[in-house]
XYZ file of C-alpha atoms in Angstrom:
773
model
C 91.448 149.373 107.503
C 88.831 147.990 110.776
C 85.554 148.590 110.163
C 84.151 151.678 111.574
C 88.052 153.391 111.318
C 88.807 155.710 107.840
C 91.377 154.016 105.711
C 94.667 155.849 105.427
C 94.855 158.834 103.430
C 97.102 161.710 102.279
C 96.772 165.011 104.335
C 95.988 167.777 102.419
C 94.432 166.199 99.337
C 92.661 168.928 97.152
C 89.644 169.707 99.338
C 90.774 168.655 102.595
C 92.856 169.524 104.938
C 96.428 171.425 105.047
C 99.373 169.101 106.276
C 100.325 169.419 109.815
C 103.351 171.526 110.721
C 103.503 172.779 106.783
C 102.499 176.290 105.436
C 101.119 177.262 101.875
C 98.535 176.247 99.524
C 96.531 172.871 99.755
C 98.265 169.718 98.607
C 97.042 168.533 95.543
C 98.888 165.427 95.250
C 100.933 166.001 91.912
C 103.616 163.747 90.758
C 105.918 165.329 93.231
C 105.385 167.068 95.962
C 107.673 168.436 98.730
C 107.392 167.159 102.318
C 108.794 169.308 105.368
C 110.423 167.427 108.885
C 107.819 166.548 111.131
C 105.101 167.359 108.478
C 102.219 164.654 108.720
C 102.027 162.609 105.061
C 99.323 160.434 105.973
C 97.096 160.221 108.574
C 93.728 157.079 109.841
C 91.402 158.972 112.261
C 92.979 161.817 114.924
C 95.912 159.845 115.764
C 97.182 157.038 113.485
C 99.487 159.252 111.334
C 102.939 158.864 109.408
C 105.021 161.773 109.775
C 108.359 162.523 107.445
C 111.526 162.076 109.662
C 113.385 164.557 107.493
C 112.774 166.598 104.376
C 112.583 164.898 100.583
C 110.571 164.762 97.515
C 107.370 162.469 97.582
C 106.854 160.299 94.133
C 103.163 159.540 93.994
C 102.321 156.192 92.080
C 100.716 156.607 88.756
C 96.973 155.741 88.643
C 97.160 152.703 86.925
C 99.150 150.961 89.658
C 98.911 147.164 90.233
C 97.458 146.318 93.337
C 99.642 145.783 96.187
C 101.898 149.099 94.771
C 103.301 151.161 97.720
C 101.610 154.408 99.076
C 104.373 156.616 97.937
C 108.452 156.732 97.253
C 110.245 159.318 98.412
C 113.738 160.831 97.481
C 116.265 162.345 99.256
C 118.915 165.130 98.374
C 122.595 164.068 98.453
C 124.048 166.695 100.197
C 128.596 166.670 100.245
C 129.032 163.270 98.191
C 132.165 162.100 98.434
C 133.349 161.832 95.018
C 133.319 165.273 93.685
C 133.769 165.533 89.968
C 136.351 163.401 89.057
C 135.656 160.436 87.649
C 136.721 157.044 90.068
C 137.654 153.484 88.963
C 136.404 150.544 90.709
C 140.137 149.887 92.664
C 139.890 153.834 94.143
C 136.268 153.545 94.967
C 137.212 150.532 96.822
C 140.284 152.082 98.498
C 138.222 154.938 99.809
C 134.956 153.110 100.731
C 137.092 151.410 102.686
C 138.896 153.833 104.940
C 135.539 155.306 105.046
C 134.298 151.838 106.715
C 137.236 151.423 109.226
C 136.595 155.115 110.643
C 132.569 154.480 110.768
C 133.868 151.371 112.860
C 135.828 153.403 115.084
C 133.546 155.925 115.716
C 131.020 153.648 116.131
C 133.458 151.631 118.830
C 134.010 155.124 120.669
C 130.264 156.207 120.665
C 128.828 152.490 122.310
C 131.971 152.166 124.787
C 131.237 155.703 126.311
C 127.671 154.067 127.250
C 125.786 155.556 124.285
C 122.992 153.490 123.038
C 121.419 154.215 119.338
C 117.691 154.093 119.167
C 115.453 153.605 116.207
C 111.589 153.303 115.656
C 111.788 152.569 111.992
C 111.602 149.098 110.526
C 114.243 149.666 107.717
C 116.542 150.904 109.415
C 116.806 148.819 112.334
C 117.670 146.100 109.634
C 119.735 147.380 108.250
C 121.295 148.191 111.453
C 121.072 144.719 112.244
C 123.462 144.227 108.541
C 125.600 146.563 109.781
C 126.354 145.062 113.112
C 126.536 141.403 110.902
C 129.071 143.659 108.395
C 131.279 144.557 111.093
C 131.737 141.689 112.979
C 132.137 139.107 110.458
C 135.084 142.110 109.202
C 137.040 141.054 112.133
C 140.487 138.823 111.218
C 139.713 135.049 111.500
C 140.317 133.808 115.283
C 139.338 137.536 117.439
C 137.241 136.366 120.220
C 134.539 138.278 119.295
C 134.200 137.425 115.732
C 130.704 135.487 116.470
C 126.658 135.904 116.140
C 124.044 135.244 117.716
C 120.527 135.792 116.313
C 116.874 135.374 118.177
C 114.362 136.010 116.059
C 110.833 134.158 114.540
C 111.877 134.936 111.066
C 109.907 137.307 108.280
C 106.482 137.499 107.806
C 106.679 137.259 103.682
C 104.957 140.812 103.278
C 106.315 141.868 100.384
C 107.054 145.481 102.505
C 108.933 143.073 105.201
C 111.391 141.600 102.312
C 112.273 144.493 100.678
C 113.440 146.182 104.133
C 115.156 143.485 105.153
C 117.340 142.639 101.783
C 120.399 144.141 103.447
C 120.425 141.768 106.373
C 119.535 138.982 104.193
C 122.771 139.394 102.175
C 124.629 140.309 105.366
C 123.608 136.949 106.665
C 124.200 134.567 103.534
C 128.114 136.992 103.447
C 128.697 135.877 106.915
C 127.282 131.768 106.538
C 129.506 131.622 103.168
C 132.380 133.374 104.939
C 132.544 131.008 107.961
C 131.295 133.414 110.628
C 129.910 131.342 113.576
C 126.859 131.706 113.595
C 124.152 130.097 116.225
C 120.535 131.184 115.448
C 118.144 129.946 118.029
C 114.738 129.978 116.348
C 111.189 131.141 118.116
C 108.324 129.091 116.927
C 105.388 131.539 117.865
C 104.438 133.533 115.433
C 107.052 131.992 112.550
C 105.367 131.387 109.366
C 106.012 127.937 107.493
C 107.478 129.977 104.559
C 110.184 130.945 106.911
C 110.681 127.631 108.128
C 110.802 126.408 104.473
C 113.487 129.313 103.629
C 115.545 128.277 106.849
C 116.084 124.475 105.571
C 115.450 125.240 101.717
C 117.994 125.181 98.992
C 118.961 128.775 100.086
C 120.442 127.992 103.238
C 121.925 124.584 101.251
C 124.242 126.616 99.229
C 125.413 128.733 101.764
C 126.369 125.859 103.598
C 127.794 124.138 100.654
C 130.002 127.790 99.983
C 131.094 127.637 103.854
C 132.434 123.891 104.070
C 134.294 124.319 100.544
C 136.130 128.173 101.449
C 136.150 127.267 105.025
C 136.486 123.706 105.842
C 137.841 124.101 109.762
C 134.583 126.678 110.337
C 132.032 125.051 112.949
C 128.908 124.809 111.712
C 126.080 127.215 111.550
C 124.159 126.129 114.667
C 119.931 125.720 114.893
C 118.334 125.853 118.544
C 114.556 126.050 119.057
C 112.216 127.737 121.318
C 108.324 126.986 121.591
C 108.090 129.115 124.879
C 109.914 132.519 123.952
C 107.076 135.486 122.837
C 107.582 136.856 119.429
C 107.431 140.182 120.380
C 111.523 140.738 120.683
C 114.450 139.819 118.382
C 118.030 139.745 119.278
C 121.033 139.790 117.416
C 124.281 139.421 119.658
C 127.831 140.268 117.754
C 130.692 139.113 120.326
C 131.734 136.628 123.169
C 129.133 137.740 125.847
C 130.533 136.074 128.572
C 134.277 137.775 127.978
C 133.134 141.205 127.728
C 131.697 141.009 130.868
C 134.241 139.283 132.585
C 136.742 141.486 131.008
C 135.163 144.738 131.081
C 136.254 145.506 127.424
C 132.893 145.974 125.511
C 134.305 147.694 122.118
C 133.685 144.870 120.066
C 130.210 143.487 121.184
C 127.075 144.429 120.292
C 123.427 143.749 121.274
C 120.406 144.906 119.073
C 117.318 144.582 120.941
C 114.470 144.463 118.327
C 110.747 144.800 119.961
C 107.648 144.156 117.399
C 104.252 145.442 117.499
C 102.508 142.769 115.801
C 98.409 143.215 113.891
C 96.476 141.172 111.804
C 94.175 142.779 109.723
C 91.871 140.933 107.037
C 92.763 141.398 103.035
C 89.887 139.693 100.817
C 89.937 135.965 101.980
C 93.008 136.147 103.471
C 94.632 138.305 106.494
C 97.835 139.570 106.772
C 100.328 140.558 109.733
C 101.801 144.053 109.811
C 104.666 144.793 111.845
C 106.079 148.091 113.925
C 109.250 147.542 115.540
C 111.527 149.717 117.544
C 114.921 149.084 118.533
C 117.636 149.273 120.600
C 121.646 148.961 119.752
C 123.907 149.147 122.659
C 126.871 147.421 124.517
C 126.263 149.002 128.405
C 126.884 146.284 130.457
C 123.244 145.844 131.759
C 121.933 145.176 128.091
C 124.945 142.553 127.719
C 123.577 140.675 130.927
C 120.281 141.000 130.015
C 121.036 139.560 126.590
C 123.124 136.609 128.425
C 120.276 135.664 130.216
C 117.983 135.154 127.119
C 120.419 133.236 125.310
C 120.904 130.859 128.588
C 117.124 130.731 128.397
C 116.921 129.759 124.971
C 119.661 126.991 125.225
C 118.325 125.356 128.414
C 115.283 124.943 126.762
C 116.329 123.563 123.621
C 118.502 121.039 125.250
C 114.740 119.980 127.206
C 113.279 120.048 124.010
C 115.708 117.492 122.672
C 116.025 115.163 125.965
C 112.748 115.092 126.771
C 109.932 117.764 124.888
C 108.867 117.569 121.129
C 112.276 117.232 118.970
C 112.857 113.732 120.920
C 109.858 112.720 119.628
C 110.694 112.864 115.643
C 112.486 110.148 114.106
C 116.542 111.099 113.037
C 116.521 114.360 114.561
C 119.488 113.383 116.531
C 121.476 112.784 113.344
C 121.397 115.922 112.837
C 122.331 117.842 116.638
C 125.851 118.184 117.398
C 128.131 116.914 120.576
C 126.581 120.384 121.647
C 123.103 119.646 121.885
C 122.545 122.261 118.991
C 120.953 121.404 115.296
C 123.676 121.858 113.100
C 123.200 122.907 109.748
C 125.111 120.591 106.921
C 125.644 120.338 103.421
C 124.218 116.641 103.794
C 121.250 117.223 101.627
C 119.127 114.137 103.916
C 120.386 115.621 107.085
C 118.881 119.315 106.012
C 115.888 117.403 105.209
C 115.792 116.120 108.646
C 115.795 119.717 109.713
C 113.067 120.635 107.605
C 111.080 117.869 108.813
C 111.751 118.365 112.524
C 110.703 122.585 112.418
C 107.042 121.215 110.433
C 105.985 118.754 112.805
C 107.091 120.630 116.229
C 104.998 123.774 114.886
C 102.137 121.774 113.247
C 101.555 120.268 116.502
C 101.921 123.406 118.857
C 99.153 124.732 116.094
C 96.817 121.631 116.825
C 97.233 122.380 120.310
C 96.418 125.978 120.450
C 93.063 125.830 117.462
C 91.930 122.781 119.211
C 90.890 125.348 122.519
C 89.979 128.573 119.530
C 87.842 126.396 117.467
C 84.972 124.504 118.990
C 81.967 124.731 117.113
C 81.546 125.245 113.410
C 81.735 128.747 111.668
C 79.743 129.961 108.738
C 81.391 132.140 106.501
C 78.915 133.413 103.960
C 82.115 136.182 101.785
C 85.665 135.945 101.075
C 85.359 139.465 103.396
C 83.891 136.951 106.217
C 86.740 134.193 105.338
C 89.620 136.993 106.330
C 87.734 138.273 109.074
C 87.788 135.099 110.664
C 91.145 134.823 109.932
C 92.393 137.746 111.279
C 90.723 137.212 114.778
C 91.890 133.672 114.590
C 95.616 134.424 114.215
C 95.523 137.154 116.685
C 94.441 134.947 119.378
C 96.659 132.240 118.531
C 99.461 134.077 117.488
C 99.471 131.660 114.293
C 100.926 134.223 111.665
C 100.851 132.101 108.636
C 96.870 133.199 106.949
C 97.389 130.754 104.011
C 98.358 127.797 106.093
C 95.772 128.304 108.641
C 92.431 128.164 105.988
C 94.258 125.233 104.329
C 94.085 123.361 107.656
C 90.475 124.503 108.838
C 88.722 125.981 106.181
C 86.810 124.540 102.918
C 84.511 125.557 101.001
C 80.787 124.047 101.131
C 78.774 125.257 97.661
C 79.243 129.248 97.400
C 80.053 129.307 101.197
C 83.240 128.752 103.379
C 83.047 126.666 106.925
C 85.698 126.305 109.522
C 84.967 123.257 110.629
C 86.570 121.417 114.094
C 86.439 117.929 112.040
C 89.014 118.995 109.608
C 91.199 119.857 112.673
C 90.681 116.774 113.960
C 91.857 115.081 110.908
C 94.999 117.099 110.914
C 95.783 116.089 114.588
C 95.211 112.868 113.587
C 97.365 112.644 110.166
C 100.030 114.229 112.573
C 99.972 111.862 114.988
C 100.493 109.209 112.187
C 103.373 110.746 111.043
C 101.948 111.348 107.322
C 105.011 112.957 105.653
C 102.591 113.938 102.751
C 101.101 116.679 104.992
C 104.512 118.464 105.154
C 104.417 118.753 101.828
C 101.123 119.268 100.272
C 98.077 119.595 101.921
C 99.262 122.380 104.085
C 99.962 125.610 101.683
C 103.466 127.531 102.607
C 104.299 130.290 99.950
C 108.023 130.782 99.928
C 109.645 133.543 100.837
C 112.504 133.209 98.210
C 110.855 133.823 95.144
C 111.370 136.938 93.383
C 109.440 140.246 94.534
C 106.931 142.023 92.766
C 109.520 144.556 91.278
C 112.917 143.143 91.882
C 115.595 145.619 93.924
C 118.929 145.526 92.491
C 122.001 144.032 94.949
C 121.967 146.309 97.724
C 126.009 147.519 98.328
C 126.686 146.395 101.822
C 130.694 146.220 102.607
C 133.378 148.487 100.840
C 135.468 145.685 99.703
C 132.836 144.451 97.345
C 131.517 147.717 95.492
C 132.058 149.579 92.359
C 132.422 153.140 91.536
C 128.813 153.254 90.219
C 127.903 152.247 93.716
C 130.021 154.355 95.678
C 127.587 157.093 96.630
C 124.574 154.765 97.277
C 126.464 152.871 99.381
C 127.504 156.216 101.356
C 124.395 157.042 101.477
C 123.151 154.238 103.199
C 126.070 154.868 105.643
C 124.783 157.633 105.980
C 121.008 156.551 106.515
C 122.288 153.882 109.401
C 123.852 156.315 111.479
C 120.990 158.471 111.313
C 119.517 156.989 114.413
C 118.909 158.704 117.894
C 121.931 158.814 119.787
C 121.500 158.690 123.546
C 124.338 159.637 125.694
C 123.972 157.666 129.174
C 120.308 157.258 129.937
C 118.953 160.602 128.970
C 118.108 161.885 125.451
C 116.417 164.934 123.591
C 112.715 163.498 123.658
C 113.400 159.813 124.804
C 114.890 158.391 128.342
C 116.717 155.153 128.321
C 116.597 153.106 131.916
C 118.533 149.854 132.672
C 117.608 149.810 136.609
C 114.426 148.520 137.990
C 114.133 150.850 140.825
C 114.318 153.761 138.038
C 111.396 152.402 135.915
C 109.414 151.654 139.025
C 109.300 155.084 140.423
C 109.241 156.514 136.800
C 106.065 154.009 136.367
C 104.836 155.136 140.305
C 105.337 159.142 139.340
C 103.330 158.766 136.054
C 100.289 157.181 138.177
C 100.238 159.994 140.577
C 100.460 162.347 137.319
C 97.649 160.750 135.856
C 95.332 160.989 139.091
C 96.843 165.103 139.652
C 95.752 166.035 135.920
C 92.073 164.182 136.076
C 91.600 166.041 139.727
C 91.456 169.219 137.584
C 89.480 167.695 134.546
C 87.544 164.605 135.846
C 87.019 162.113 132.640
C 89.708 163.554 130.357
C 92.473 161.190 131.965
C 93.494 157.801 129.967
C 95.722 155.485 131.686
C 96.450 152.637 129.476
C 98.650 149.859 130.864
C 99.250 146.848 128.601
C 101.832 144.196 130.800
C 102.282 141.459 132.755
C 101.170 143.366 136.597
C 102.974 142.958 139.454
C 104.799 139.668 140.896
C 105.089 138.909 144.200
C 108.640 137.429 144.304
C 109.490 140.697 141.791
C 107.668 143.728 143.483
C 108.691 142.756 147.148
C 110.032 145.761 147.812
C 107.898 148.074 145.360
C 106.039 149.442 147.958
C 105.626 152.634 146.361
C 104.879 151.523 142.534
C 102.011 149.093 144.195
C 100.449 151.708 146.340
C 100.601 154.330 143.212
C 98.825 152.026 141.534
C 96.584 151.056 143.992
C 95.459 154.263 144.597
C 94.807 154.616 140.758
C 92.505 152.128 140.228
C 90.808 153.219 143.213
C 90.232 156.504 141.807
C 86.781 157.324 139.376
C 88.085 160.422 137.922
C 90.589 158.457 135.650
C 89.868 156.177 132.562
C 91.510 152.950 132.914
C 92.150 150.792 130.346
C 94.171 147.459 131.071
C 95.338 144.933 128.714
C 96.295 142.021 130.694
C 99.404 139.700 129.092
C 97.553 136.239 130.187
C 100.988 133.855 130.795
C 102.631 136.536 132.704
C 99.581 136.750 135.323
C 100.419 136.203 138.804
C 96.939 135.261 140.056
C 97.177 136.063 143.579
C 98.221 139.543 142.592
C 94.979 139.537 139.726
C 92.864 138.704 142.817
C 94.034 141.775 144.964
C 93.688 143.797 141.620
C 90.008 142.881 141.233
C 89.153 143.418 145.082
C 91.065 146.635 144.609
C 88.673 147.657 141.870
C 85.790 146.954 143.769
C 86.533 149.802 145.759
C 86.554 152.637 143.395
C 83.430 154.482 143.717
C 81.478 155.247 140.525
C 82.513 157.718 138.251
C 84.528 157.095 134.945
C 84.896 153.880 132.745
C 87.323 150.516 133.473
C 88.346 148.120 130.697
C 89.873 144.967 131.160
C 91.229 142.701 128.050
C 93.151 139.358 127.883
C 95.802 138.255 125.317
C 97.606 135.136 125.399
C 100.251 135.515 122.666
C 103.000 138.474 123.916
C 104.351 136.889 127.276
C 106.231 138.387 129.812
C 108.446 140.348 127.823
C 106.644 143.594 126.534
C 104.876 146.322 128.962
C 103.555 149.788 127.641
C 102.229 152.468 130.052
C 100.612 155.613 127.963
C 98.769 158.398 129.698
C 96.767 160.235 127.321
C 94.615 163.617 127.872
C 91.218 164.112 125.857
C 91.471 165.537 122.709
C 88.468 168.188 122.738
C 89.242 169.270 118.867
C 88.314 165.734 117.563
C 84.557 165.966 117.051
C 84.277 162.438 116.659
C 85.005 161.764 120.085
C 86.605 158.694 122.321
C 85.219 155.109 121.385
C 85.347 152.173 123.564
C 88.050 149.389 122.815
C 89.917 152.586 120.845
C 92.923 155.321 120.946
C 91.094 157.711 119.205
C 89.934 160.825 120.466
C 92.982 160.644 123.070
C 95.824 162.734 122.699
C 98.789 160.970 124.423
C 101.252 162.847 126.868
C 103.224 160.111 128.211
C 104.320 156.648 126.670
C 106.882 154.069 128.278
C 107.840 150.773 127.001
C 109.743 148.365 129.193
C 111.382 145.097 128.481
C 110.874 142.705 131.357
C 112.399 139.023 132.096
C 113.880 139.046 128.689
C 115.014 135.287 128.984
C 111.229 134.037 129.466
C 111.423 132.624 132.671
C 109.149 134.664 135.133
C 111.128 135.827 138.638
C 112.783 138.409 137.204
C 112.970 142.052 137.511
C 112.527 144.581 134.948
C 115.324 144.823 132.487
C 115.106 147.833 129.809
C 112.943 151.223 129.442
C 111.850 153.795 127.313
C 110.355 156.213 128.114
C 108.867 159.584 127.094
C 106.845 162.690 128.434
C 105.562 166.174 127.961
C 105.863 168.738 130.069
C 110.148 168.032 130.413
C 111.312 171.994 129.640
C 112.076 172.148 126.216
C 111.836 169.234 125.027
C 108.788 167.049 123.179
C 107.169 164.444 122.952
C 109.129 161.324 120.832
C 106.370 160.934 118.104
C 108.065 157.865 117.359
C 108.098 155.822 120.536
C 104.103 157.076 121.405
C 103.658 155.821 117.500
C 104.964 152.483 118.769
C 103.129 152.590 122.079
C 99.667 152.934 120.276
C 100.318 150.848 117.595
C 101.593 147.781 120.194
C 98.113 148.652 121.848
C 95.902 149.356 119.363
C 97.119 145.540 117.368
C 95.954 144.385 120.901
C 92.735 145.678 120.960
C 91.836 144.338 117.861
C 92.224 141.220 118.503
C 89.051 141.310 120.564
C 89.354 138.641 122.888
C 88.121 138.279 126.065
C 87.378 141.841 127.643
C 84.619 143.526 129.757
C 84.180 146.905 129.972
C 81.620 149.616 132.385
C 81.235 153.005 131.406
C 80.485 154.410 134.703
C 83.364 152.256 136.753
C 84.547 148.654 137.867
C 82.675 146.535 135.916
C 80.938 143.554 138.268
C 82.826 141.095 140.292
C 81.425 137.924 138.185
C 82.158 139.541 134.849
C 85.915 140.324 135.690
C 86.305 136.973 137.499
C 84.582 134.714 134.486
C 87.767 135.718 131.875
C 90.352 134.756 134.488
C 88.240 131.312 135.044
C 87.820 131.235 131.624
C 91.394 131.358 130.543
C 92.552 128.844 133.728
C 90.419 125.943 131.880
C 91.977 126.757 128.837
C 95.605 126.047 130.587
C 93.765 122.876 132.287
C 92.672 121.326 129.080
C 96.014 121.826 127.062
C 97.756 120.039 129.926
C 95.945 117.310 130.456
C 96.691 116.766 126.569
C 100.476 116.706 127.589
C 102.543 113.830 127.978
C 104.685 114.001 130.941
C 106.259 110.806 132.606
C 104.319 109.443 135.707
C 107.757 109.104 137.543
C 108.115 112.388 137.830
C 107.631 114.241 140.918
C 105.373 117.160 141.226
C 107.922 119.878 141.148
C 109.239 118.827 137.861
C 106.153 118.166 136.411
C 105.371 122.015 137.466
C 108.522 122.580 135.521
C 107.046 121.294 132.768
C 103.899 122.821 132.625
C 105.389 126.509 133.034
C 108.018 125.506 130.360
C 105.479 124.473 128.052
C 102.650 126.974 128.684
C 105.200 129.873 129.241
C 103.899 130.971 132.643
C 105.455 132.777 134.855
C 103.437 132.221 138.247
C 105.196 128.432 139.907
C 102.320 128.051 142.123
C 99.561 128.415 138.878
C 101.607 125.809 137.318
C 102.228 123.292 140.428
C 98.050 123.281 140.494
C 97.887 122.536 136.709
C 100.578 120.129 136.724
C 97.956 118.338 139.610
C 94.670 118.894 137.652
C 96.132 116.452 134.470
C 95.471 113.822 137.102
C 91.912 114.620 137.270
C 89.213 114.195 135.306
C 86.894 117.113 136.442
C 85.154 119.132 133.663
C 88.147 122.314 133.085
C 85.689 124.859 133.792
C 83.994 123.233 137.207
C 88.366 122.634 138.366
C 89.255 126.182 136.874
C 86.509 127.865 139.290
C 87.713 125.659 142.030
C 91.523 126.526 141.498
C 90.805 130.224 140.956
C 88.635 130.277 144.300
C 91.367 128.872 146.004
C 93.972 131.632 145.362
C 94.960 134.159 147.923
C 95.475 137.730 147.185
C 98.167 139.649 147.171
C 99.667 141.496 149.340
C 96.029 141.619 150.910
C 94.114 143.786 152.584
C 96.593 144.686 155.517
C 98.811 146.553 153.241
C 100.219 149.326 154.753
C 103.670 150.955 153.837
C 105.213 147.610 153.345
C 104.916 144.989 150.819
C 105.252 141.433 152.099
C 105.835 138.425 149.640
C 103.643 135.327 149.668
C 105.877 132.845 151.760
C 107.312 130.344 149.776
C 105.479 127.157 151.789
C 101.957 128.695 151.070
C 99.652 126.300 149.094
C 96.685 126.374 146.840
């Protein structure tokens, strides 16, 4: 756990509090313990809790178990088994399972055609849902127009829990590849560890591709495309032909699984580990299909650019692995698969070198193993390099009884990359493989009905029940969570929440906190959104409300941010304002939370923490899924207290807290004033520092001098993931100058006009297209 935060502990241990929502004696933590639905099992602080989704029996690990053993295990009772008391042969089990599988497919088809969406906040359930989608698509007959699959993601982080939770999904993907299912993978490089890239081009993939080419010689190869820009906070599993479904209106065989990840990094000894909390939607609504199509189109365009003029074009031999459609083809030819391996590693290591050059400026002296782990966790969170072993091997060396993170080591590493040393990809960079045995191996999990035996039938049926235990949201209104697929509905909800926060703070000044983690407003996107802009401005001026903003750097429009700072200066003295910058989550995930001070918490509230606050409304909004900027909100998930007979969705609240808490742990540049808005120069220092980093990185880009300014600005925006075209244009001009980055950043910031300006009243007027800095 982090310093100052108590570690996770069981609720109701002897001598402590009883379990929340549970009556009876204090829990003594015996080997077997009955747990009720919605009961709090473990707690960290007042609000970091794990709740029981349903009744079960909790099995405690033995006191002498190995390090890394799971905290607890659960056993669910099976109700109404399908086998009954009669013995069943393997053939009979497969026949019954196939009929059950077919019926469940039809029921799911009907559910999605009616406009329902499935929502889950359980990481294992979401990965199993993706496995079910892959299996459903693979069962379609050969030649079916919707028998195709597209996967967008960064891959596994390598943790033990992650590998266990994703076992069925890996099985489903291996089977799909071997069965000749058309598969197109979009590999997000940001956040991808080297171990995953190893497994993507290693013996496991080689064997599956061999089986594919042997058993299905007419099947098209597995396709691979690369993205350096797309944030790692979102993953997609797309089953079916989106264009055909949208053109004909027949969405029966199409599925889009949209997964949102909240990743946080915490030290563990001399290393660091990544913890991931997930939320996800499975739907075939036209709005979701269009959003997914935009994502895939944008990723294909980015990959084509990387192959023609970007990083991939500089790698010798990579075009030999490229098919006529521009994608990289996974072939059973060991030489071509080795070329893919080399290309992925070179692209990833070069991008790491660029971000580390701006982060590691001075040597860091690390006196203890714990100091090494803390430095790794901080650097990983700031750079998005989610590979502790590789990062440590690149820039940290032992010096006697201490360790040292040295920029000289980084410079040597970058020079070796530029020389193209192939040994660098094999030896000096540590990368534990993700395909080795688990600490405690699991049996093969039954996935498809046609492959099970009589002994596996009940376990397979239990898994089907687990997958279908998701929350079903008919249309857009669920029991405790609402969905929004319309930008106007999302804007109105957020504006109403801002007004609600002010109303709450009027009767209880200082007891209300608004947390906003996101990109801010877009002059091009919010041109007609006067209501939201006005509500947010009034919230900033209200000194009765505590305001915490976590600003996503790449998604920031500088004109809006300048108006944001001007509005804060109109705020009278009152309660706290805090602003933090982060540079890894792009323009995709936005979280808004309304919280009330928890007076029952004797420990009170702390700066840069959500402890001591009780969340009363939480919204997770996805905007610009393609990562290109200038587009509107796509999908929103909302829950709030106060609705009649309906409580909060604790799972969505947990995700929102985990997402914002993980960003707050990064502890990058931030400023806070406990009595009101920080001084203007303090607020501007962060944005100037970030612009200076962008200028320094831009000057390291190779851009052909023959291209015009518009094309150069597009390349800069693409490589940095920026959504503000004027910022990209200004940075493109800076690449040809030699003024110190800090001074150039100050001049650039001073030239930015505020949007919408001091004369804003009822109508929001976008900045004219011809306005230039």
